């Protein structure tokens, strides 16, 4: 188990989106976040107290969580001074990066010397099966996005919370490092060997009560040439009964791909539904989740109304305005 509370390490993250792991913890498990620690040049700010390692330790922090999700998942050499100092002071360190803590000799040596624990969240711990495509009992919902990092996890967490508030049977199924750090369990999908990715999602969402919903955390985008594979695994392994389209309307291009424009919501709807019906012919698109964080309240309401009229589906920002209308759409299935 990863000891809480956390000090969230933002390092030299160039912008807010790069600190999405820390942001997710702060937004969904605020009780676990003592403060943030940033290096010179950091362009992210969670709105938490900036603390030194000593100040956070005095406030009760047990684990330094690397809250940055950079391209390639690399542990920067510039971070090492802070990470090693944390271990020397008795902190544990948790990370969801592809670059594993346990593969860094200097961090391993410091942990062994000072008794700290290195938690690599992005390491599969189960021998997952190959997907069979056999229909499972229970219901499943998956958010599919126009791009990476548009709010698929926030959509799933908001849905799960709203459903449980109504007394509905629901479980959030984490498939990425942030979701795992928020909930404490899940499948680090992009670290699973390709042949077993869909099978890992079958494993994550087993047979259940007929009125139970698995709310599966989405990853990547079918239109993102770097990360479409994880999305396909979720669509086929998850066998969703319902899809929710996720979008962030202020993007000028796909994340990390300046030469690629975002697809339309119609294009995502048509492609995702076609692929989902390979594994579940009854799958439906039931709603649209729009990340309006960069829009004013009036702009957000106007945009959502326009999308809803155009698409003929409920369009909401579930984090800003609540997920009730999306829950209504699921309950109607």
mmCIF file of C-alpha atoms in Angstrom:
data_model
loop_
_atom_site.group_PDB
_atom_site.id
_atom_site.type_symbol
_atom_site.label_atom_id
_atom_site.label_comp_id
_atom_site.label_asym_id
_atom_site.label_seq_id
_atom_site.Cartn_x
_atom_site.Cartn_y
_atom_site.Cartn_z
ATOM 1 C CA UNK A 1 0.000 0.000 0.000
ATOM 2 C CA UNK A 2 1.149 3.539 -0.765
ATOM 3 C CA UNK A 3 1.177 5.563 2.432
ATOM 4 C CA UNK A 4 -0.828 8.775 2.535
ATOM 5 C CA UNK A 5 -0.896 11.726 2.679
ATOM 6 C CA UNK A 6 1.127 12.807 -0.355
ATOM 7 C CA UNK A 7 3.385 15.657 -1.298
ATOM 8 C CA UNK A 8 2.754 16.209 -5.008
ATOM 9 C CA UNK A 9 5.929 16.724 -7.027
ATOM 10 C CA UNK A 10 5.397 18.924 -10.104
ATOM 11 C CA UNK A 11 9.088 19.220 -10.951
ATOM 12 C CA UNK A 12 9.664 21.408 -13.999
ATOM 13 C CA UNK A 13 6.349 20.572 -15.708
ATOM 14 C CA UNK A 14 6.028 23.054 -18.580
ATOM 15 C CA UNK A 15 2.260 23.529 -18.323
ATOM 16 C CA UNK A 16 -0.825 22.527 -16.375
ATOM 17 C CA UNK A 17 -1.666 19.594 -18.611
ATOM 18 C CA UNK A 18 1.745 18.039 -17.937
ATOM 19 C CA UNK A 19 0.821 17.850 -14.241
ATOM 20 C CA UNK A 20 -2.394 15.916 -14.880
ATOM 21 C CA UNK A 21 -1.479 13.107 -12.465
ATOM 22 C CA UNK A 22 -1.092 15.536 -9.585
ATOM 23 C CA UNK A 23 -4.173 17.467 -10.693
ATOM 24 C CA UNK A 24 -6.274 14.307 -10.654
ATOM 25 C CA UNK A 25 -5.179 13.426 -7.126
ATOM 26 C CA UNK A 26 -5.802 16.975 -5.921
ATOM 27 C CA UNK A 27 -9.286 17.102 -7.471
ATOM 28 C CA UNK A 28 -10.491 13.608 -6.509
ATOM 29 C CA UNK A 29 -8.561 12.807 -3.313
ATOM 30 C CA UNK A 30 -7.866 16.253 -1.814
ATOM 31 C CA UNK A 31 -7.591 14.717 1.643
ATOM 32 C CA UNK A 32 -4.450 12.919 0.457
ATOM 33 C CA UNK A 33 -2.698 16.045 -0.851
ATOM 34 C CA UNK A 34 -0.702 17.968 1.769
ATOM 35 C CA UNK A 35 0.852 20.369 -0.745
ATOM 36 C CA UNK A 36 2.921 20.713 -3.889
ATOM 37 C CA UNK A 37 6.641 21.037 -4.530
ATOM 38 C CA UNK A 38 7.863 22.760 -7.702
ATOM 39 C CA UNK A 39 11.227 23.384 -9.292
ATOM 40 C CA UNK A 40 12.350 26.621 -10.984
ATOM 41 C CA UNK A 41 10.627 27.060 -14.328
ATOM 42 C CA UNK A 42 7.585 24.956 -13.434
ATOM 43 C CA UNK A 43 4.564 26.107 -15.430
ATOM 44 C CA UNK A 44 1.962 24.185 -13.429
ATOM 45 C CA UNK A 45 0.178 25.196 -10.243
ATOM 46 C CA UNK A 46 -2.451 23.115 -8.433
ATOM 47 C CA UNK A 47 -3.408 25.934 -6.108
ATOM 48 C CA UNK A 48 -2.012 23.988 -3.164
ATOM 49 C CA UNK A 49 0.529 25.323 -0.698
ATOM 50 C CA UNK A 50 4.067 25.307 -2.057
ATOM 51 C CA UNK A 51 6.160 23.375 0.433
ATOM 52 C CA UNK A 52 9.703 22.235 0.941
ATOM 53 C CA UNK A 53 10.283 18.589 1.721
ATOM 54 C CA UNK A 54 10.790 19.480 5.369
ATOM 55 C CA UNK A 55 7.608 21.554 5.596
ATOM 56 C CA UNK A 56 5.518 18.819 4.007
ATOM 57 C CA UNK A 57 7.011 16.181 6.275
ATOM 58 C CA UNK A 58 6.142 18.314 9.274
ATOM 59 C CA UNK A 59 2.586 18.530 7.901
ATOM 60 C CA UNK A 60 2.432 14.713 7.809
ATOM 61 C CA UNK A 61 3.367 13.815 4.221
ATOM 62 C CA UNK A 62 4.583 10.222 3.869
ATOM 63 C CA UNK A 63 5.000 9.770 0.118
ATOM 64 C CA UNK A 64 6.370 12.018 -2.587
ATOM 65 C CA UNK A 65 4.221 11.385 -5.668
ATOM 66 C CA UNK A 66 5.650 12.278 -9.062
ATOM 67 C CA UNK A 67 2.652 14.107 -10.450
ATOM 68 C CA UNK A 68 4.022 14.766 -13.927
ATOM 69 C CA UNK A 69 2.996 12.886 -17.084
ATOM 70 C CA UNK A 70 5.582 13.855 -19.682
ATOM 71 C CA UNK A 71 5.881 12.498 -23.205
ATOM 72 C CA UNK A 72 7.619 9.132 -22.975
ATOM 73 C CA UNK A 73 7.257 8.952 -19.194
ATOM 74 C CA UNK A 74 10.868 9.837 -18.401
ATOM 75 C CA UNK A 75 12.382 10.535 -14.968
ATOM 76 C CA UNK A 76 14.268 13.747 -15.632
ATOM 77 C CA UNK A 77 17.864 13.970 -14.463
ATOM 78 C CA UNK A 78 16.975 17.419 -13.129
ATOM 79 C CA UNK A 79 14.535 15.832 -10.679
ATOM 80 C CA UNK A 80 17.048 13.497 -9.105
ATOM 81 C CA UNK A 81 18.365 15.906 -6.471
ATOM 82 C CA UNK A 82 14.873 16.373 -5.014
ATOM 83 C CA UNK A 83 13.986 12.677 -5.252
ATOM 84 C CA UNK A 84 17.167 11.508 -3.547
ATOM 85 C CA UNK A 85 16.835 14.153 -0.841
ATOM 86 C CA UNK A 86 13.288 12.957 -0.202
ATOM 87 C CA UNK A 87 14.475 9.381 0.263
ATOM 88 C CA UNK A 88 17.240 10.563 2.597
ATOM 89 C CA UNK A 89 14.578 12.286 4.705
ATOM 90 C CA UNK A 90 12.484 9.133 5.006
ATOM 91 C CA UNK A 91 9.910 9.649 2.273
ATOM 92 C CA UNK A 92 8.620 6.896 0.042
ATOM 93 C CA UNK A 93 8.289 7.767 -3.649
ATOM 94 C CA UNK A 94 5.442 6.796 -5.985
ATOM 95 C CA UNK A 95 5.470 7.164 -9.747
ATOM 96 C CA UNK A 96 3.312 6.201 -12.680
ATOM 97 C CA UNK A 97 5.922 6.918 -15.341
ATOM 98 C CA UNK A 98 7.086 4.396 -17.919
ATOM 99 C CA UNK A 99 10.649 5.047 -16.696
ATOM 100 C CA UNK A 100 10.531 2.918 -13.543
ATOM 101 C CA UNK A 101 11.940 4.084 -10.223
ATOM 102 C CA UNK A 102 13.353 0.610 -9.636
ATOM 103 C CA UNK A 103 15.468 0.916 -12.787
ATOM 104 C CA UNK A 104 17.279 4.011 -11.493
ATOM 105 C CA UNK A 105 20.329 2.795 -9.575
ATOM 106 C CA UNK A 106 20.840 5.970 -7.557
ATOM 107 C CA UNK A 107 17.218 5.961 -6.378
ATOM 108 C CA UNK A 108 17.349 2.263 -5.512
ATOM 109 C CA UNK A 109 20.576 2.797 -3.535
ATOM 110 C CA UNK A 110 19.095 5.722 -1.595
ATOM 111 C CA UNK A 111 15.916 3.772 -0.840
ATOM 112 C CA UNK A 112 17.920 0.818 0.441
ATOM 113 C CA UNK A 113 20.181 3.019 2.536
ATOM 114 C CA UNK A 114 17.453 5.081 4.162
ATOM 115 C CA UNK A 115 14.630 2.525 4.272
ATOM 116 C CA UNK A 116 12.286 4.116 1.747
ATOM 117 C CA UNK A 117 9.954 2.298 -0.618
ATOM 118 C CA UNK A 118 9.765 2.916 -4.361
ATOM 119 C CA UNK A 119 6.255 2.401 -5.747
ATOM 120 C CA UNK A 120 6.041 1.915 -9.515
ATOM 121 C CA UNK A 121 2.330 2.148 -10.286
ATOM 122 C CA UNK A 122 2.742 1.458 -14.002
ATOM 123 C CA UNK A 123 3.796 -2.162 -13.567
ATOM 124 C CA UNK A 124 1.338 -4.988 -14.299
ATOM 125 C CA UNK A 125 1.055 -7.305 -11.302
ATOM 126 C CA UNK A 126 -1.190 -9.953 -12.860
ATOM 127 C CA UNK A 127 -0.647 -12.454 -15.665
ATOM 128 C CA UNK A 128 -3.517 -11.224 -17.816
ATOM 129 C CA UNK A 129 -5.283 -13.571 -20.252
ATOM 130 C CA UNK A 130 -5.789 -13.116 -23.978
ATOM 131 C CA UNK A 131 -9.240 -11.684 -24.644
ATOM 132 C CA UNK A 132 -11.957 -14.165 -25.567
ATOM 133 C CA UNK A 133 -14.788 -11.801 -26.486
ATOM 134 C CA UNK A 134 -17.245 -13.919 -24.473
ATOM 135 C CA UNK A 135 -20.209 -11.809 -23.342
ATOM 136 C CA UNK A 136 -20.155 -10.978 -19.620
ATOM 137 C CA UNK A 137 -23.055 -10.159 -17.326
ATOM 138 C CA UNK A 138 -23.416 -6.653 -15.948
ATOM 139 C CA UNK A 139 -23.192 -3.334 -17.778
ATOM 140 C CA UNK A 140 -20.201 -1.268 -18.870
ATOM 141 C CA UNK A 141 -19.633 2.323 -19.909
ATOM 142 C CA UNK A 142 -16.520 3.742 -21.594
ATOM 143 C CA UNK A 143 -15.562 7.320 -22.453
ATOM 144 C CA UNK A 144 -13.842 7.716 -25.829
ATOM 145 C CA UNK A 145 -12.086 10.951 -26.701
ATOM 146 C CA UNK A 146 -11.284 13.244 -29.582
ATOM 147 C CA UNK A 147 -7.750 13.417 -28.109
ATOM 148 C CA UNK A 148 -5.611 12.396 -25.152
ATOM 149 C CA UNK A 149 -6.080 14.198 -21.830
ATOM 150 C CA UNK A 150 -9.489 15.681 -22.620
ATOM 151 C CA UNK A 151 -11.258 14.529 -19.437
ATOM 152 C CA UNK A 152 -12.103 10.841 -19.904
ATOM 153 C CA UNK A 153 -10.979 9.935 -16.375
ATOM 154 C CA UNK A 154 -12.825 12.892 -14.836
ATOM 155 C CA UNK A 155 -15.942 11.855 -16.750
ATOM 156 C CA UNK A 156 -15.717 8.308 -15.393
ATOM 157 C CA UNK A 157 -15.065 9.407 -11.808
ATOM 158 C CA UNK A 158 -17.914 11.931 -11.912
ATOM 159 C CA UNK A 159 -20.271 9.314 -13.350
ATOM 160 C CA UNK A 160 -19.334 6.748 -10.728
ATOM 161 C CA UNK A 161 -19.777 9.236 -7.886
ATOM 162 C CA UNK A 162 -23.181 10.393 -9.166
ATOM 163 C CA UNK A 163 -24.413 6.843 -9.679
ATOM 164 C CA UNK A 164 -23.389 5.749 -6.209
ATOM 165 C CA UNK A 165 -25.085 8.840 -4.719
ATOM 166 C CA UNK A 166 -28.308 7.574 -6.300
ATOM 167 C CA UNK A 167 -27.797 4.143 -4.802
ATOM 168 C CA UNK A 168 -26.972 2.556 -8.154
ATOM 169 C CA UNK A 169 -24.421 -0.254 -8.372
ATOM 170 C CA UNK A 170 -21.291 1.223 -9.884
ATOM 171 C CA UNK A 171 -17.510 0.699 -9.844
ATOM 172 C CA UNK A 172 -14.868 2.977 -11.318
ATOM 173 C CA UNK A 173 -12.305 0.842 -13.153
ATOM 174 C CA UNK A 174 -8.919 2.577 -13.353
ATOM 175 C CA UNK A 175 -6.767 1.903 -16.401
ATOM 176 C CA UNK A 176 -4.002 4.501 -16.002
ATOM 177 C CA UNK A 177 -1.528 5.750 -13.441
ATOM 178 C CA UNK A 178 -3.645 8.656 -12.186
ATOM 179 C CA UNK A 179 -6.753 6.556 -11.732
ATOM 180 C CA UNK A 180 -4.736 3.911 -9.907
ATOM 181 C CA UNK A 181 -3.192 6.520 -7.591
ATOM 182 C CA UNK A 182 -6.664 7.992 -6.949
ATOM 183 C CA UNK A 183 -8.394 4.686 -6.194
ATOM 184 C CA UNK A 184 -5.536 2.381 -5.188
ATOM 185 C CA UNK A 185 -6.182 -0.333 -7.789
ATOM 186 C CA UNK A 186 -6.633 -0.974 -11.510
ATOM 187 C CA UNK A 187 -4.781 -2.038 -14.673
ATOM 188 C CA UNK A 188 -1.856 0.062 -16.010
ATOM 189 C CA UNK A 189 -3.073 -0.621 -19.532
ATOM 190 C CA UNK A 190 -0.322 1.020 -21.562
ATOM 191 C CA UNK A 191 2.278 -1.101 -19.761
ATOM 192 C CA UNK A 192 0.550 -4.403 -20.600
ATOM 193 C CA UNK A 193 2.011 -6.474 -23.459
ATOM 194 C CA UNK A 194 -0.059 -5.747 -26.566
ATOM 195 C CA UNK A 195 -1.509 -9.254 -26.997
ATOM 196 C CA UNK A 196 -2.933 -9.127 -23.481
ATOM 197 C CA UNK A 197 -4.301 -5.564 -23.344
ATOM 198 C CA UNK A 198 -7.889 -6.424 -24.274
ATOM 199 C CA UNK A 199 -7.732 -9.444 -21.984
ATOM 200 C CA UNK A 200 -6.641 -7.245 -19.083
ATOM 201 C CA UNK A 201 -9.807 -5.182 -19.501
ATOM 202 C CA UNK A 202 -11.930 -8.342 -19.569
ATOM 203 C CA UNK A 203 -10.151 -9.287 -16.313
ATOM 204 C CA UNK A 204 -10.783 -5.809 -14.853
ATOM 205 C CA UNK A 205 -14.509 -5.895 -15.672
ATOM 206 C CA UNK A 206 -15.698 -9.442 -14.894
ATOM 207 C CA UNK A 207 -19.204 -10.852 -14.705
ATOM 208 C CA UNK A 208 -21.382 -8.855 -12.352
ATOM 209 C CA UNK A 209 -24.993 -8.236 -11.326
ATOM 210 C CA UNK A 210 -27.229 -7.370 -14.266
ATOM 211 C CA UNK A 211 -27.851 -3.878 -12.836
ATOM 212 C CA UNK A 212 -24.205 -3.172 -11.969
ATOM 213 C CA UNK A 213 -22.231 -0.663 -14.046
ATOM 214 C CA UNK A 214 -18.480 -0.773 -14.546
ATOM 215 C CA UNK A 215 -17.382 2.754 -15.431
ATOM 216 C CA UNK A 216 -14.158 2.197 -17.352
ATOM 217 C CA UNK A 217 -11.493 4.889 -17.434
ATOM 218 C CA UNK A 218 -10.761 5.788 -21.060
ATOM 219 C CA UNK A 219 -7.287 6.178 -22.563
ATOM 220 C CA UNK A 220 -5.858 7.729 -25.704
ATOM 221 C CA UNK A 221 -7.961 8.317 -28.804
ATOM 222 C CA UNK A 222 -8.726 6.263 -31.890
ATOM 223 C CA UNK A 223 -7.545 9.278 -33.904
ATOM 224 C CA UNK A 224 -4.237 9.764 -32.056
ATOM 225 C CA UNK A 225 -1.533 8.015 -34.071
ATOM 226 C CA UNK A 226 0.668 7.608 -30.980
ATOM 227 C CA UNK A 227 -1.852 6.110 -28.563
ATOM 228 C CA UNK A 228 -4.748 4.570 -30.491
ATOM 229 C CA UNK A 229 -3.802 1.028 -29.441
ATOM 230 C CA UNK A 230 -4.916 1.428 -25.841
ATOM 231 C CA UNK A 231 -8.259 2.810 -26.993
ATOM 232 C CA UNK A 232 -8.873 -0.220 -29.189
ATOM 233 C CA UNK A 233 -8.081 -2.551 -26.298
ATOM 234 C CA UNK A 234 -10.603 -0.751 -24.103
ATOM 235 C CA UNK A 235 -13.304 -0.834 -26.773
ATOM 236 C CA UNK A 236 -12.958 -4.545 -27.514
ATOM 237 C CA UNK A 237 -11.945 -5.793 -24.057
ATOM 238 C CA UNK A 238 -14.491 -3.611 -22.291
ATOM 239 C CA UNK A 239 -17.413 -4.630 -24.545
ATOM 240 C CA UNK A 240 -19.167 -1.414 -23.497
ATOM 241 C CA UNK A 241 -22.936 -1.156 -23.517
ATOM 242 C CA UNK A 242 -22.598 2.625 -23.577
ATOM 243 C CA UNK A 243 -20.071 5.085 -24.978
ATOM 244 C CA UNK A 244 -19.671 8.688 -23.896
ATOM 245 C CA UNK A 245 -17.804 11.020 -26.231
ATOM 246 C CA UNK A 246 -15.214 13.250 -24.519
ATOM 247 C CA UNK A 247 -13.914 16.511 -25.973
ATOM 248 C CA UNK A 248 -11.903 19.611 -25.086
ATOM 249 C CA UNK A 249 -12.965 22.394 -27.480
ATOM 250 C CA UNK A 250 -10.015 24.800 -27.268
ATOM 251 C CA UNK A 251 -7.316 22.468 -28.640
ATOM 252 C CA UNK A 252 -5.564 23.697 -31.783
ATOM 253 C CA UNK A 253 -4.166 20.237 -32.579
ATOM 254 C CA UNK A 254 -3.839 16.737 -31.153
ATOM 255 C CA UNK A 255 -1.672 16.653 -28.042
ATOM 256 C CA UNK A 256 1.961 16.236 -29.089
ATOM 257 C CA UNK A 257 1.018 16.134 -32.803
ATOM 258 C CA UNK A 258 1.058 19.659 -34.294
ATOM 259 C CA UNK A 259 0.318 18.313 -37.764
ATOM 260 C CA UNK A 260 -2.951 16.620 -36.746
ATOM 261 C CA UNK A 261 -6.228 18.434 -36.190
ATOM 262 C CA UNK A 262 -8.785 17.028 -33.752
ATOM 263 C CA UNK A 263 -11.522 14.909 -35.315
ATOM 264 C CA UNK A 264 -15.139 15.995 -35.143
ATOM 265 C CA UNK A 265 -17.440 14.515 -32.536
ATOM 266 C CA UNK A 266 -19.388 12.947 -35.394
ATOM 267 C CA UNK A 267 -16.258 11.182 -36.667
ATOM 268 C CA UNK A 268 -15.448 9.829 -33.193
ATOM 269 C CA UNK A 269 -19.050 8.706 -32.712
ATOM 270 C CA UNK A 270 -19.165 6.827 -35.996
ATOM 271 C CA UNK A 271 -15.766 5.151 -35.726
ATOM 272 C CA UNK A 272 -15.997 4.235 -32.032
ATOM 273 C CA UNK A 273 -19.511 2.838 -32.382
ATOM 274 C CA UNK A 274 -18.573 0.755 -35.410
ATOM 275 C CA UNK A 275 -15.622 -0.766 -33.570
ATOM 276 C CA UNK A 276 -17.537 -1.243 -30.306
ATOM 277 C CA UNK A 277 -20.285 -3.176 -32.077
ATOM 278 C CA UNK A 278 -17.729 -5.769 -33.157
ATOM 279 C CA UNK A 279 -17.668 -6.967 -29.525
ATOM 280 C CA UNK A 280 -21.093 -5.749 -28.423
ATOM 281 C CA UNK A 281 -23.674 -5.266 -31.207
ATOM 282 C CA UNK A 282 -26.026 -3.484 -28.780
ATOM 283 C CA UNK A 283 -23.572 -0.711 -27.837
ATOM 284 C CA UNK A 284 -24.945 2.837 -27.991
ATOM 285 C CA UNK A 285 -23.509 6.351 -27.761
ATOM 286 C CA UNK A 286 -25.503 7.955 -24.939
ATOM 287 C CA UNK A 287 -23.941 11.348 -24.252
ATOM 288 C CA UNK A 288 -21.157 13.859 -24.655
ATOM 289 C CA UNK A 289 -18.751 15.059 -21.974
ATOM 290 C CA UNK A 290 -17.098 18.402 -22.703
ATOM 291 C CA UNK A 291 -14.121 19.710 -20.738
ATOM 292 C CA UNK A 292 -14.980 23.423 -20.485
ATOM 293 C CA UNK A 293 -12.237 24.476 -18.071
ATOM 294 C CA UNK A 294 -10.867 27.050 -20.528
ATOM 295 C CA UNK A 295 -14.291 28.573 -21.243
ATOM 296 C CA UNK A 296 -16.233 31.099 -19.186
ATOM 297 C CA UNK A 297 -19.548 29.999 -17.711
ATOM 298 C CA UNK A 298 -21.520 31.707 -20.475
ATOM 299 C CA UNK A 299 -19.222 30.340 -23.179
ATOM 300 C CA UNK A 300 -19.526 26.856 -21.709
ATOM 301 C CA UNK A 301 -23.329 26.940 -21.630
ATOM 302 C CA UNK A 302 -23.515 28.209 -25.201
ATOM 303 C CA UNK A 303 -21.066 25.605 -26.463
ATOM 304 C CA UNK A 304 -22.821 22.752 -24.682
ATOM 305 C CA UNK A 305 -26.206 23.832 -26.026
ATOM 306 C CA UNK A 306 -24.859 24.000 -29.571
ATOM 307 C CA UNK A 307 -23.260 20.541 -29.317
ATOM 308 C CA UNK A 308 -26.417 19.051 -27.840
ATOM 309 C CA UNK A 309 -28.578 20.456 -30.626
ATOM 310 C CA UNK A 310 -26.129 19.309 -33.301
ATOM 311 C CA UNK A 311 -25.589 15.795 -31.954
ATOM 312 C CA UNK A 312 -28.995 15.048 -30.470
ATOM 313 C CA UNK A 313 -27.401 13.803 -27.242
ATOM 314 C CA UNK A 314 -27.074 15.258 -23.732
ATOM 315 C CA UNK A 315 -23.900 17.373 -23.612
ATOM 316 C CA UNK A 316 -22.508 18.335 -20.205
ATOM 317 C CA UNK A 317 -19.317 19.144 -18.362
ATOM 318 C CA UNK A 318 -19.680 16.519 -15.618
ATOM 319 C CA UNK A 319 -16.963 18.018 -13.425
ATOM 320 C CA UNK A 320 -18.230 21.575 -13.663
ATOM 321 C CA UNK A 321 -21.984 21.008 -13.781
ATOM 322 C CA UNK A 322 -22.467 17.458 -12.517
ATOM 323 C CA UNK A 323 -23.000 14.138 -14.271
ATOM 324 C CA UNK A 324 -26.720 13.665 -13.581
ATOM 325 C CA UNK A 325 -27.861 13.918 -17.191
ATOM 326 C CA UNK A 326 -25.299 11.337 -18.269
ATOM 327 C CA UNK A 327 -26.455 9.050 -15.450
ATOM 328 C CA UNK A 328 -30.047 9.499 -16.665
ATOM 329 C CA UNK A 329 -28.918 8.362 -20.119
ATOM 330 C CA UNK A 330 -27.258 5.239 -18.697
ATOM 331 C CA UNK A 331 -30.225 4.454 -16.472
ATOM 332 C CA UNK A 332 -32.498 4.557 -19.515
ATOM 333 C CA UNK A 333 -30.666 1.701 -21.245
#
